[in-house]
Coordinates of C-alpha atoms and ligand atoms in Angstrom, one line a residue:
Chain K
M1 CA 9.2 -3.2 -36.0
S2 CA 10.8 -6.6 -36.1
S3 CA 14.2 -5.3 -35.1
S4 CA 12.9 -4.5 -31.6
S5 CA 11.4 -7.9 -31.0
S6 CA 12.0 -9.0 -27.4
S7 CA 14.0 -12.1 -28.3
A8 CA 16.8 -10.6 -30.4
P9 CA 20.0 -9.8 -28.5
P10 CA 20.7 -6.1 -28.7
R11 CA 23.6 -4.9 -30.8
A12 CA 26.5 -3.4 -28.7
L13 CA 26.0 0.4 -28.4
K14 CA 28.4 3.1 -27.3
I15 CA 26.4 4.9 -24.6
G16 CA 27.5 8.0 -22.7
I17 CA 25.7 8.6 -19.4
I18 CA 25.2 12.1 -17.9
G19 CA 24.4 11.9 -14.2
F20 CA 25.8 8.8 -12.5
G21 CA 23.4 8.6 -9.5
P22 CA 21.6 5.6 -8.1
F23 CA 19.4 5.0 -11.0
A24 CA 22.1 5.3 -13.7
Q25 CA 24.3 2.8 -11.7
F26 CA 21.3 0.4 -11.6
L27 CA 20.8 0.6 -15.4
V28 CA 24.5 0.3 -16.2
E29 CA 24.7 -3.1 -14.5
T30 CA 22.4 -4.6 -17.1
M31 CA 23.8 -2.6 -20.0
L32 CA 27.3 -3.9 -19.2
K33 CA 25.9 -7.5 -18.9
Q34 CA 24.5 -7.0 -22.4
G35 CA 27.9 -6.0 -23.7
H36 CA 27.4 -2.3 -24.3
S37 CA 30.3 0.1 -24.1
I38 CA 29.6 2.7 -21.4
R39 CA 31.2 5.9 -20.3
A40 CA 29.9 8.3 -17.7
T41 CA 30.1 11.9 -16.5
S42 CA 28.4 13.5 -13.5
R43 CA 28.5 16.5 -11.2
S44 CA 30.1 14.5 -8.4
D45 CA 33.2 12.4 -8.9
Y46 CA 32.4 8.7 -9.6
S47 CA 35.9 7.7 -10.9
E48 CA 36.3 5.0 -8.2
Q49 CA 32.9 3.4 -8.9
C50 CA 33.5 3.6 -12.6
A51 CA 37.0 2.1 -12.3
R52 CA 35.4 -0.8 -10.3
L53 CA 32.9 -1.3 -13.2
G54 CA 35.7 -1.1 -15.8
I55 CA 34.3 1.9 -17.5
P56 CA 35.8 5.4 -18.1
F57 CA 34.5 8.3 -15.9
I58 CA 35.1 11.5 -18.0
R59 CA 35.0 14.5 -15.7
D60 CA 35.3 17.1 -18.5
M61 CA 32.0 17.6 -20.4
H62 CA 33.9 18.6 -23.6
E63 CA 35.9 15.4 -23.6
F64 CA 32.8 13.4 -22.7
L65 CA 30.9 14.8 -25.8
Q66 CA 33.8 14.0 -28.0
S67 CA 34.1 10.4 -26.9
D68 CA 32.2 9.0 -29.8
N69 CA 28.8 8.2 -28.3
E70 CA 26.0 6.8 -30.3
V71 CA 23.5 7.4 -27.5
I72 CA 23.7 10.0 -24.8
L73 CA 21.5 9.0 -21.9
L74 CA 20.4 11.7 -19.4
C75 CA 20.0 10.3 -15.9
T76 CA 20.2 13.5 -13.9
S77 CA 17.6 14.5 -11.3
I78 CA 14.5 16.2 -12.7
L79 CA 15.2 19.4 -10.8
S80 CA 18.7 19.7 -12.3
L81 CA 17.9 18.9 -15.9
S82 CA 17.7 22.4 -17.2
E83 CA 20.9 23.4 -15.5
V84 CA 22.7 20.3 -16.7
V85 CA 21.5 20.7 -20.3
K86 CA 22.6 24.3 -20.3
S87 CA 26.1 23.1 -19.4
I88 CA 26.4 20.7 -22.3
P89 CA 28.7 22.2 -25.1
F90 CA 26.6 20.6 -27.9
Q91 CA 29.0 22.1 -30.5
C92 CA 31.6 19.5 -29.4
L93 CA 29.5 16.6 -30.7
K94 CA 31.3 14.8 -33.5
Q95 CA 28.2 13.2 -35.1
P96 CA 24.4 13.2 -35.0
T97 CA 23.5 11.5 -31.7
L98 CA 20.5 9.9 -30.1
F99 CA 19.7 11.7 -26.9
A100 CA 17.5 9.7 -24.5
D101 CA 16.4 10.5 -21.0
V102 CA 14.9 8.5 -18.1
L103 CA 13.3 11.2 -16.1
S104 CA 10.2 10.3 -14.1
V105 CA 8.3 13.2 -15.7
K106 CA 8.1 13.4 -19.4
E107 CA 6.7 16.6 -20.9
Y108 CA 9.4 18.7 -19.1
P109 CA 12.6 16.9 -20.5
R110 CA 10.8 16.7 -23.9
D111 CA 10.4 20.5 -24.0
V112 CA 13.9 21.3 -22.6
L113 CA 15.7 18.9 -24.9
Q114 CA 13.7 19.8 -28.0
Q115 CA 14.8 23.4 -27.5
A116 CA 18.4 22.7 -26.6
L117 CA 19.4 19.8 -28.9
P118 CA 21.2 20.5 -32.3
P119 CA 18.7 19.9 -35.1
D120 CA 20.5 16.8 -36.3
S121 CA 20.3 15.0 -33.0
D122 CA 17.5 12.5 -32.3
L123 CA 15.3 12.5 -29.2
L124 CA 13.8 9.5 -27.4
C125 CA 11.9 10.3 -24.1
T126 CA 11.6 7.2 -21.8
H127 CA 10.5 6.3 -18.4
P128 CA 11.4 2.8 -17.0
M129 CA 8.5 2.3 -14.5
F130 CA 10.8 0.6 -12.0
G131 CA 13.9 1.2 -10.0
P132 CA 16.7 -0.5 -8.0
E133 CA 14.1 -2.0 -5.6
S134 CA 11.3 -3.3 -7.9
G135 CA 13.9 -4.3 -10.5
K136 CA 16.4 -6.0 -8.3
N137 CA 15.3 -9.5 -9.5
G138 CA 15.3 -8.7 -13.2
W139 CA 13.1 -6.5 -15.4
K140 CA 10.8 -9.2 -16.8
G141 CA 7.2 -7.9 -17.0
L142 CA 8.1 -4.4 -15.8
T143 CA 6.8 -1.5 -17.8
F144 CA 9.1 0.7 -20.0
M145 CA 7.3 3.8 -21.4
Y146 CA 8.7 5.7 -24.3
E147 CA 7.9 8.3 -26.9
K148 CA 9.9 8.7 -30.1
V149 CA 9.9 12.5 -30.1
R150 CA 12.3 12.9 -33.0
I151 CA 13.9 9.9 -34.6
R152 CA 15.6 9.7 -37.9
N153 CA 18.1 6.9 -37.1
E154 CA 15.6 4.2 -36.4
A155 CA 18.4 1.5 -36.2
I156 CA 20.1 3.2 -33.2
C157 CA 16.8 4.0 -31.5
S158 CA 15.6 0.4 -31.9
S159 CA 18.9 -1.0 -30.6
F160 CA 18.5 1.2 -27.5
L161 CA 15.0 0.1 -26.9
Q162 CA 16.1 -3.5 -27.2
I163 CA 18.2 -3.0 -24.0
F164 CA 14.8 -3.1 -22.3
S165 CA 12.7 -5.3 -24.5
S166 CA 15.4 -8.1 -24.5
E167 CA 15.2 -8.2 -20.7
G168 CA 11.4 -8.8 -21.0
C169 CA 10.1 -5.3 -20.2
R170 CA 6.6 -4.5 -21.2
M171 CA 7.3 -1.9 -23.9
L172 CA 4.7 0.9 -23.9
E173 CA 4.7 3.6 -26.5
M174 CA 2.8 6.6 -25.2
T175 CA 2.9 10.4 -25.5
C176 CA 4.8 12.3 -22.8
E177 CA 1.5 14.1 -22.1
E178 CA -0.5 10.9 -21.5
H179 CA 2.4 9.6 -19.3
D180 CA 2.3 12.7 -17.1
K181 CA -1.5 12.6 -16.7
L182 CA -1.4 8.9 -15.7
A183 CA 1.8 9.2 -13.6
A184 CA 0.4 12.0 -11.5
R185 CA -2.6 9.8 -10.6
S186 CA -0.4 6.7 -9.8
Q187 CA 3.3 7.3 -9.1
F188 CA 3.1 10.8 -7.7
L189 CA 0.2 9.8 -5.5
T190 CA 2.1 6.8 -4.3
H191 CA 5.2 8.8 -3.4
T192 CA 3.0 11.4 -1.6
I193 CA 1.5 8.7 0.6
G194 CA 4.9 7.1 1.1
R195 CA 6.3 10.5 2.3
V196 CA 3.3 11.1 4.6
L197 CA 3.7 7.7 6.2
A198 CA 7.5 8.4 6.6
E199 CA 6.6 11.8 8.2
M200 CA 4.4 9.8 10.6
H201 CA 7.3 7.4 11.4
I202 CA 5.1 4.4 10.9
E203 CA 6.7 1.2 12.1
P204 CA 5.6 -2.5 12.0
T205 CA 3.5 -3.5 15.0
P206 CA 2.9 -7.1 16.4
I207 CA -0.7 -6.9 15.0
D208 CA -0.1 -5.7 11.5
T209 CA -2.8 -6.6 9.0
K210 CA -1.8 -7.5 5.4
G211 CA -3.0 -4.1 4.3
F212 CA -0.7 -2.3 6.7
E213 CA 2.2 -4.4 5.7
K214 CA 1.7 -3.2 2.1
L215 CA 1.6 0.5 3.3
F216 CA 4.8 -0.1 5.2
Q217 CA 6.5 -1.5 2.0
V218 CA 5.3 1.6 0.1
K219 CA 6.8 3.9 2.7
E220 CA 10.1 1.9 2.7
S221 CA 10.6 2.0 -1.1
T222 CA 9.5 5.7 -1.4
V223 CA 12.1 6.9 1.1
K224 CA 14.8 5.0 -0.8
D225 CA 14.4 7.5 -3.6
S226 CA 15.8 11.1 -3.1
F227 CA 13.5 13.9 -2.0
D228 CA 14.7 15.6 -5.2
L229 CA 13.0 12.9 -7.2
F230 CA 9.7 13.3 -5.3
S231 CA 10.0 17.1 -5.6
G232 CA 10.6 16.8 -9.3
L233 CA 7.5 14.6 -9.7
F234 CA 5.5 17.5 -8.3
T235 CA 7.3 20.6 -9.7
H236 CA 7.7 19.4 -13.3
N237 CA 4.5 17.5 -13.9
R238 CA 1.7 20.0 -14.5
F239 CA -0.9 17.4 -13.5
A240 CA 0.5 16.7 -10.1
R241 CA -0.8 19.8 -8.3
Q242 CA -4.4 18.8 -9.0
Q243 CA -3.8 15.3 -7.6
L244 CA -2.4 16.8 -4.4
K245 CA -5.6 18.9 -4.2
N246 CA -7.7 15.8 -4.9
F247 CA -6.0 13.9 -2.1
E248 CA -6.6 16.8 0.3
I249 CA -10.3 17.0 -0.6
A250 CA -10.8 13.3 -0.4
F251 CA -9.1 13.2 3.0
E252 CA -11.4 16.0 4.2
N253 CA -14.5 14.2 2.9
V254 CA -13.5 10.9 4.6
K255 CA -12.8 12.8 7.9
Q256 CA -16.2 14.6 7.6
K257 CA -18.0 11.3 7.0
L258 CA -16.3 9.9 10.2
L259 CA -17.3 12.9 12.3
N260 CA -20.8 13.0 11.0
R261 CA -21.3 9.3 11.6
M262 CA -19.9 9.7 15.2
N263 CA -22.4 12.5 15.9
E264 CA -25.4 10.6 14.5
Chain D
M1 CA -0.7 -24.1 28.3
S2 CA -0.3 -27.5 26.6
S3 CA -4.0 -27.8 25.9
S4 CA -3.8 -24.9 23.5
S5 CA -0.8 -26.2 21.5
S6 CA -1.3 -25.7 17.8
S7 CA -1.2 -29.3 16.8
A8 CA -4.0 -30.8 18.9
P9 CA -7.4 -30.9 17.2
P10 CA -9.9 -28.8 19.0
R11 CA -12.6 -30.5 21.0
A12 CA -16.1 -29.9 19.5
L13 CA -17.8 -26.9 21.1
K14 CA -21.4 -25.7 21.1
I15 CA -21.1 -22.1 19.8
G16 CA -23.9 -19.6 19.5
I17 CA -23.2 -16.7 17.2
I18 CA -24.8 -13.2 17.6
G19 CA -24.5 -11.2 14.4
F20 CA -24.3 -13.3 11.2
G21 CA -22.7 -10.7 8.9
P22 CA -19.8 -11.3 6.5
F23 CA -17.2 -11.9 9.1
A24 CA -19.3 -14.4 11.1
Q25 CA -20.1 -16.3 8.0
F26 CA -16.4 -16.4 7.1
L27 CA -15.5 -17.8 10.6
V28 CA -18.2 -20.3 10.6
E29 CA -16.9 -22.0 7.5
T30 CA -13.8 -23.1 9.4
M31 CA -15.6 -23.9 12.6
L32 CA -17.9 -26.2 10.8
K33 CA -15.0 -27.9 9.1
Q34 CA -13.5 -28.5 12.6
G35 CA -16.7 -30.2 13.7
H36 CA -18.2 -27.6 16.1
S37 CA -21.9 -27.3 16.6
I38 CA -23.0 -23.8 15.5
R39 CA -26.3 -21.9 15.9
A40 CA -26.8 -18.3 15.0
T41 CA -29.0 -15.3 15.6
S42 CA -28.9 -11.8 14.0
R43 CA -30.9 -8.7 13.4
S44 CA -31.6 -9.7 9.8
D45 CA -33.0 -13.0 8.7
Y46 CA -30.3 -15.5 7.7
S47 CA -32.5 -18.6 7.8
E48 CA -31.8 -19.5 4.2
Q49 CA -28.0 -19.1 4.5
C50 CA -28.0 -21.1 7.7
A51 CA -30.2 -23.9 6.2
R52 CA -27.6 -24.2 3.4
L53 CA -24.9 -24.5 6.0
G54 CA -27.0 -27.0 7.9
I55 CA -27.1 -25.0 11.1
P56 CA -30.1 -23.6 13.0
F57 CA -30.9 -19.9 12.7
I58 CA -32.8 -18.9 15.9
R59 CA -34.6 -15.7 15.4
D60 CA -35.8 -15.3 18.9
M61 CA -33.1 -14.2 21.3
H62 CA -34.7 -16.0 24.4
E63 CA -34.8 -19.2 22.5
F64 CA -31.2 -18.6 21.3
L65 CA -29.9 -18.1 24.8
Q66 CA -31.6 -21.2 26.0
S67 CA -30.1 -23.3 23.2
D68 CA -27.3 -24.8 25.4
N69 CA -24.3 -22.8 24.2
E70 CA -20.9 -23.3 25.8
V71 CA -19.6 -20.2 24.0
I72 CA -21.5 -17.2 22.8
L73 CA -19.5 -15.3 20.1
L74 CA -20.4 -11.7 19.4
C75 CA -19.8 -10.8 15.7
T76 CA -22.0 -7.7 15.5
S77 CA -20.7 -4.4 14.1
I78 CA -18.8 -2.2 16.6
L79 CA -21.4 0.5 16.3
S80 CA -24.3 -1.8 17.2
L81 CA -22.6 -3.6 20.1
S82 CA -24.1 -1.7 22.9
E83 CA -27.6 -1.9 21.5
V84 CA -27.3 -5.6 20.8
V85 CA -25.9 -6.3 24.3
K86 CA -28.8 -4.4 25.8
S87 CA -31.2 -6.7 23.9
I88 CA -29.8 -9.9 25.3
P89 CA -32.0 -11.4 28.1
F90 CA -29.1 -12.8 30.1
Q91 CA -31.5 -14.2 32.7
C92 CA -32.4 -16.8 30.1
L93 CA -28.9 -18.4 30.2
K94 CA -29.1 -21.9 31.5
Q95 CA -25.4 -22.2 32.5
P96 CA -22.3 -20.1 33.1
T97 CA -21.2 -19.3 29.6
L98 CA -18.0 -18.1 27.9
F99 CA -18.7 -14.8 26.0
A100 CA -16.2 -14.0 23.3
D101 CA -16.1 -11.1 20.8
V102 CA -14.3 -10.5 17.6
L103 CA -14.7 -6.7 17.3
S104 CA -11.9 -4.8 15.6
V105 CA -11.6 -2.5 18.7
K106 CA -11.0 -4.0 22.1
E107 CA -11.4 -1.7 25.1
Y108 CA -14.9 -0.9 24.1
P109 CA -16.4 -4.4 24.0
R110 CA -14.4 -5.3 27.1
D111 CA -16.0 -2.4 29.0
V112 CA -19.5 -3.0 27.6
L113 CA -19.4 -6.7 28.3
Q114 CA -17.8 -6.5 31.7
Q115 CA -20.7 -4.3 32.8
A116 CA -23.5 -6.3 31.2
L117 CA -22.5 -10.0 31.7
P118 CA -23.8 -12.0 34.6
P119 CA -21.1 -12.4 37.2
D120 CA -20.7 -16.2 36.5
S121 CA -20.0 -15.7 32.8
D122 CA -16.5 -15.7 31.4
L123 CA -15.2 -13.1 29.0
L124 CA -12.6 -13.5 26.3
C125 CA -11.9 -10.5 24.1
T126 CA -10.3 -11.3 20.7
H127 CA -9.4 -9.8 17.4
P128 CA -8.5 -12.0 14.5
M129 CA -6.2 -9.7 12.5
F130 CA -7.6 -11.0 9.2
G131 CA -10.8 -11.2 7.2
P132 CA -12.5 -12.9 4.3
E133 CA -9.9 -11.5 1.9
S134 CA -6.6 -12.0 3.6
G135 CA -7.8 -15.3 5.1
K136 CA -9.3 -16.8 2.0
N137 CA -6.4 -19.3 1.5
G138 CA -6.3 -20.4 5.1
W139 CA -5.3 -18.8 8.4
K140 CA -1.7 -20.1 8.7
G141 CA 0.6 -17.4 10.0
L142 CA -2.2 -14.9 10.4
T143 CA -2.3 -13.1 13.8
F144 CA -5.0 -13.8 16.4
M145 CA -5.0 -11.3 19.3
Y146 CA -6.8 -12.1 22.6
E147 CA -7.1 -11.0 26.2
K148 CA -8.5 -13.3 28.8
V149 CA -10.4 -10.7 30.6
R150 CA -12.2 -13.0 33.0
I151 CA -11.8 -16.7 32.7
R152 CA -12.7 -19.4 35.2
N153 CA -13.4 -22.2 32.9
E154 CA -9.9 -22.5 31.4
A155 CA -10.9 -25.7 29.5
I156 CA -13.6 -24.1 27.4
C157 CA -11.5 -21.0 26.8
S158 CA -8.6 -23.0 25.7
S159 CA -10.8 -25.1 23.4
F160 CA -12.1 -22.0 21.8
L161 CA -8.6 -20.6 21.3
Q162 CA -7.7 -23.9 19.6
I163 CA -10.1 -23.1 16.8
F164 CA -7.5 -20.6 15.7
S165 CA -4.2 -22.1 16.9
S166 CA -5.0 -25.4 15.3
E167 CA -5.3 -23.6 11.9
G168 CA -1.8 -22.2 12.4
C169 CA -2.7 -18.7 13.6
R170 CA 0.0 -16.7 15.4
M171 CA -1.6 -16.5 18.8
L172 CA -0.9 -13.2 20.5
E173 CA -2.0 -12.5 24.1
M174 CA -2.1 -8.7 24.7
T175 CA -4.2 -6.3 26.7
C176 CA -7.2 -4.6 25.0
E177 CA -5.5 -1.2 25.6
E178 CA -2.3 -2.2 24.0
H179 CA -4.2 -3.6 21.0
D180 CA -6.2 -0.4 20.5
K181 CA -3.0 1.7 20.7
L182 CA -1.3 -0.4 18.0
A183 CA -4.4 -0.9 15.9
A184 CA -5.0 2.9 15.6
R185 CA -1.5 3.2 14.2
S186 CA -1.8 0.4 11.8
Q187 CA -5.3 -0.9 10.9
F188 CA -7.2 2.4 11.4
L189 CA -4.5 4.2 9.4
T190 CA -4.7 1.6 6.6
H191 CA -8.5 1.9 6.4
T192 CA -8.3 5.7 6.4
I193 CA -5.9 5.7 3.4
G194 CA -8.0 3.0 1.7
R195 CA -11.1 5.1 2.0
V196 CA -9.3 8.3 0.8
L197 CA -8.1 6.4 -2.2
A198 CA -11.6 5.1 -2.8
E199 CA -12.9 8.6 -2.5
M200 CA -10.4 9.6 -5.2
H201 CA -11.7 6.8 -7.4
I202 CA -8.2 5.5 -8.1
E203 CA -8.0 3.0 -10.9
P204 CA -5.1 1.0 -12.4
T205 CA -3.2 2.8 -15.2
P206 CA -1.1 1.2 -18.0
I207 CA 2.0 2.5 -16.2
D208 CA 1.5 1.4 -12.6
T209 CA 4.5 1.1 -10.5
K210 CA 4.7 -1.8 -8.0
G211 CA 4.0 0.7 -5.2
F212 CA 0.8 2.0 -6.8
E213 CA -0.3 -1.6 -7.3
K214 CA 0.0 -2.1 -3.5
L215 CA -2.1 1.0 -2.8
F216 CA -4.7 -0.2 -5.2
Q217 CA -4.9 -3.5 -3.4
V218 CA -5.3 -1.6 -0.1
K219 CA -8.1 0.4 -1.5
E220 CA -9.8 -2.7 -2.9
S221 CA -9.7 -4.7 0.3
T222 CA -10.7 -1.6 2.5
V223 CA -13.9 -1.0 0.6
K224 CA -14.9 -4.6 0.9
D225 CA -15.5 -4.0 4.6
S226 CA -18.5 -2.0 5.6
F227 CA -18.4 1.7 6.3
D228 CA -19.8 0.8 9.8
L229 CA -16.6 -1.2 10.4
F230 CA -14.4 1.7 9.5
S231 CA -16.6 4.1 11.4
G232 CA -16.4 1.8 14.5
L233 CA -12.6 1.8 14.3
F234 CA -12.7 5.5 14.7
T235 CA -15.5 6.1 17.1
H236 CA -14.7 3.4 19.6
N237 CA -10.9 3.4 19.7
R238 CA -9.8 6.3 21.8
F239 CA -6.4 6.4 20.1
A240 CA -7.8 6.8 16.6
R241 CA -8.6 10.5 16.6
Q242 CA -4.9 11.3 17.3
Q243 CA -3.9 9.2 14.4
L244 CA -6.2 11.1 12.1
K245 CA -4.7 14.3 13.4
N246 CA -1.2 12.9 12.9
F247 CA -2.0 12.0 9.3
E248 CA -3.4 15.4 8.6
I249 CA -0.3 17.1 10.1
A250 CA 2.0 14.8 8.2
F251 CA 0.2 15.5 4.9
E252 CA 0.4 19.3 5.6
N253 CA 4.2 19.0 6.3
V254 CA 4.8 17.0 3.1
K255 CA 2.8 19.5 1.1
Q256 CA 4.7 22.5 2.6
K257 CA 8.1 20.8 1.8
L258 CA 7.0 20.4 -1.8
L259 CA 5.8 24.0 -2.1
N260 CA 9.0 25.3 -0.3
R261 CA 11.2 23.3 -2.6
M262 CA 9.3 24.6 -5.7
N263 CA 9.8 28.2 -4.6
E264 CA 13.5 27.8 -3.9
Ligands
LIG1 N1 15.3 5.8 -8.8 C1 14.3 5.2 -9.6 O1 13.7 4.3 -9.2 C2 14.0 5.9 -10.9 C3 13.2 5.2 -11.8 C4 12.9 5.7 -13.1 C5 13.5 6.9 -13.4 N2 14.3 7.6 -12.5 C6 14.8 8.9 -12.9 O2 16.2 8.8 -13.0 C7 16.9 10.0 -12.7 C8 17.9 9.7 -11.6 O3 17.3 9.3 -10.5 P1 18.1 8.8 -9.1 O4 17.3 7.8 -8.5 O5 19.5 8.4 -9.5 O6 18.2 10.1 -8.2 P2 17.9 11.6 -8.4 O7 18.1 12.3 -7.1 O8 16.6 11.9 -9.1 O9 19.1 12.1 -9.4 C9 20.4 12.0 -9.0 C10 21.3 12.4 -10.2 O10 21.1 13.8 -10.4 C11 22.3 14.5 -10.4 N3 22.2 15.8 -9.9 C12 21.4 16.2 -8.9 N4 21.5 17.6 -8.7 C13 22.3 18.0 -9.6 C14 22.8 19.3 -10.0 N5 22.4 20.4 -9.3 N6 23.7 19.4 -11.0 C15 24.1 18.3 -11.7 N7 23.6 17.1 -11.4 C16 22.8 16.9 -10.4 C17 23.2 13.7 -9.5 O11 24.5 13.9 -9.8 P3 25.7 13.5 -8.8 O12 25.4 12.1 -8.3 O13 26.9 13.5 -9.7 O14 25.7 14.5 -7.7 C18 22.7 12.2 -9.9 O15 23.4 11.8 -11.0 C19 15.8 10.9 -12.2 O16 15.5 11.8 -13.2 C20 14.6 10.0 -11.9 O17 13.4 10.7 -12.0 C21 14.6 7.1 -11.3
LIG2 N1 -14.5 -8.1 8.2 C1 -13.4 -8.4 8.7 O1 -12.4 -8.6 8.1 C2 -13.2 -8.4 10.2 C3 -12.1 -8.9 10.8 C4 -11.9 -9.0 12.2 C5 -13.0 -8.5 13.0 N2 -14.1 -8.1 12.4 C6 -15.2 -7.6 13.3 O2 -16.3 -8.5 13.1 C7 -17.5 -7.8 13.3 C8 -18.4 -8.1 12.1 O3 -17.8 -7.5 11.0 P1 -18.4 -7.7 9.5 O4 -17.3 -7.6 8.6 O5 -19.3 -8.8 9.4 O6 -19.3 -6.3 9.2 P2 -19.9 -5.2 10.2 O7 -20.6 -4.2 9.3 O8 -18.8 -4.6 11.1 O9 -21.0 -5.9 11.1 C9 -22.1 -6.6 10.5 C10 -22.8 -7.3 11.6 O10 -23.4 -6.3 12.5 C11 -24.8 -6.5 12.7 N3 -25.4 -5.2 12.9 C12 -25.1 -4.0 12.3 N4 -25.9 -3.1 12.8 C13 -26.8 -3.6 13.7 C14 -27.8 -3.1 14.5 N5 -28.1 -1.8 14.5 N6 -28.4 -4.0 15.3 C15 -28.1 -5.3 15.3 N7 -27.1 -5.8 14.6 C16 -26.4 -5.0 13.7 C17 -25.2 -7.1 11.3 O11 -26.4 -7.8 11.5 P3 -27.3 -8.2 10.3 O12 -26.4 -8.8 9.2 O13 -28.2 -9.2 10.9 O14 -28.0 -7.0 9.8 C18 -24.0 -8.0 11.0 O15 -24.1 -9.2 11.7 C19 -17.2 -6.4 13.5 O16 -17.2 -6.1 14.9 C20 -15.8 -6.3 12.9 O17 -15.1 -5.2 13.6 C21 -14.3 -8.0 11.1

């Protein structure tokens, strides 16, 4: 699709954000720079932060839905998605709307939203494979995964994708299922190891090897994300449990090899 | 000590190397560049490799010991050290000699060598905290740990240390005990995680996060070292076993937190 080429500047969109936590705030910075019109709602009160950014914070969900959004972007935690979606009074929507989400698991929001959305709303499931830490110096070369689950208004969808492609993201179209399989083996495993290292309270030593420095960085960036996020990666990705088992089995094998070798 | 300052070029030493495996070959490259005179012996036959480097490979241990070495550098595997030391006919030494080792554990070679060396030999225990991978673009800024266990000939010892300081290594004097405590928490833990990841056959995915890329690098560089090396880190560092336990406990805690959260 030529309209989503990475060089074209994205057309200004009216984007409503549900869930104004750390990741939403990180995304909004770039969206505002690009000239989009943003408004936000969230469980907690972010009116001060929004005032500082010069965007409206709309506490009331009815009012938020009626505020003429072309895109509604779900940035809530994985664990709260179902509850948050239940609380959305979809009948207040004034027009067919593109719903998009950025949850770090993908089959789950796809299913929840396909069930809950009005039939005339579009659905784009996405996962930016980066965060406030890895994306702090720009998004160039960072991966943006998406699946067009149900798109009729291609123009709006493509303008939304251009938010990321125009920053140089590597755009990767992939099914939600394929995403969850791969993410369990990579991202979930990484968070698990990061949490184990945090649990061990690892700290730099004067004799760190390059390898240990990398593990320390993994630990540091893992614990910057909420435990809810980690927990969501496990609870709502059906492939995660097997990875946890695989890790346990692999550890047991390595331990046995060490003990066998020692007793040789 | 001004004689070990990092700018002075090291004086040419006659260095005999016992154990001509991957790490010794890596070290020798730099030693030859610096103009030292090297000869080697090993369990396996390295006469071809040595011929290519223009250095003598002396198969016979008696002949090797009589070949006028100022420094004898032990580069054998941790697991074979005691056997190798037992096979050294120390009575063949023609002069008081500096023995140095580069084993990745430190209390163990200190103890073995203190017991075995002739009383007039000096002993320097060292651990270059880098290898063929992390040191492939030079040694600048990489850490070199050492303990002067028993040094009378300060000049030779200091010339030997200059091999590393003159390349820009961060020289760190530390007891063997302190080294082993810290290395169990950093290097051994890193190798353990690298081996577990290898056991799981982790591979890059199209949606790798920066964190996962780091884990993959850790796995790649861990498996480049021999299993003997990893095994030695465990068997001959008395602090390693506790770290393995800590890792297991921390994993169990993280797993329990995930399961508890899921059942909330
Ligand atoms: N952080 C990253 O690097 C990253 C990268 C890619 C994707 N993501 C995804 O982006 C989303 C947001 O991530 P995050 O890092 O900001 O942290 P998070 O802890 O995953 O989510 C925080 C957000 O969830 C909302 N929330 C939590 N519990 C709630 C509840 N019971 N009811 C209503 N809202 C609730 C919070 O609202 P309040 O703040 O109003 O309380 C906040 O907006 C997640 O789905 C995550 O998987 C994150
Ligand atoms: N690789 C690194 O990055 C690194 C960094 C710092 C320190 N070190 C230390 O450097 C030493 C050498 O390491 P490496 O990486 O070369 O691999 P390694 O597997 O730890 O040791 C290989 C060396 O041990 C010798 N060896 C093994 N078993 C033996 C036996 N039964 N009898 C006699 N010799 C035996 C081998 O001799 P042959 O080849 O002749 O069979 C070879 O010279 C180790 O103590 C290691 O801890 C390694």
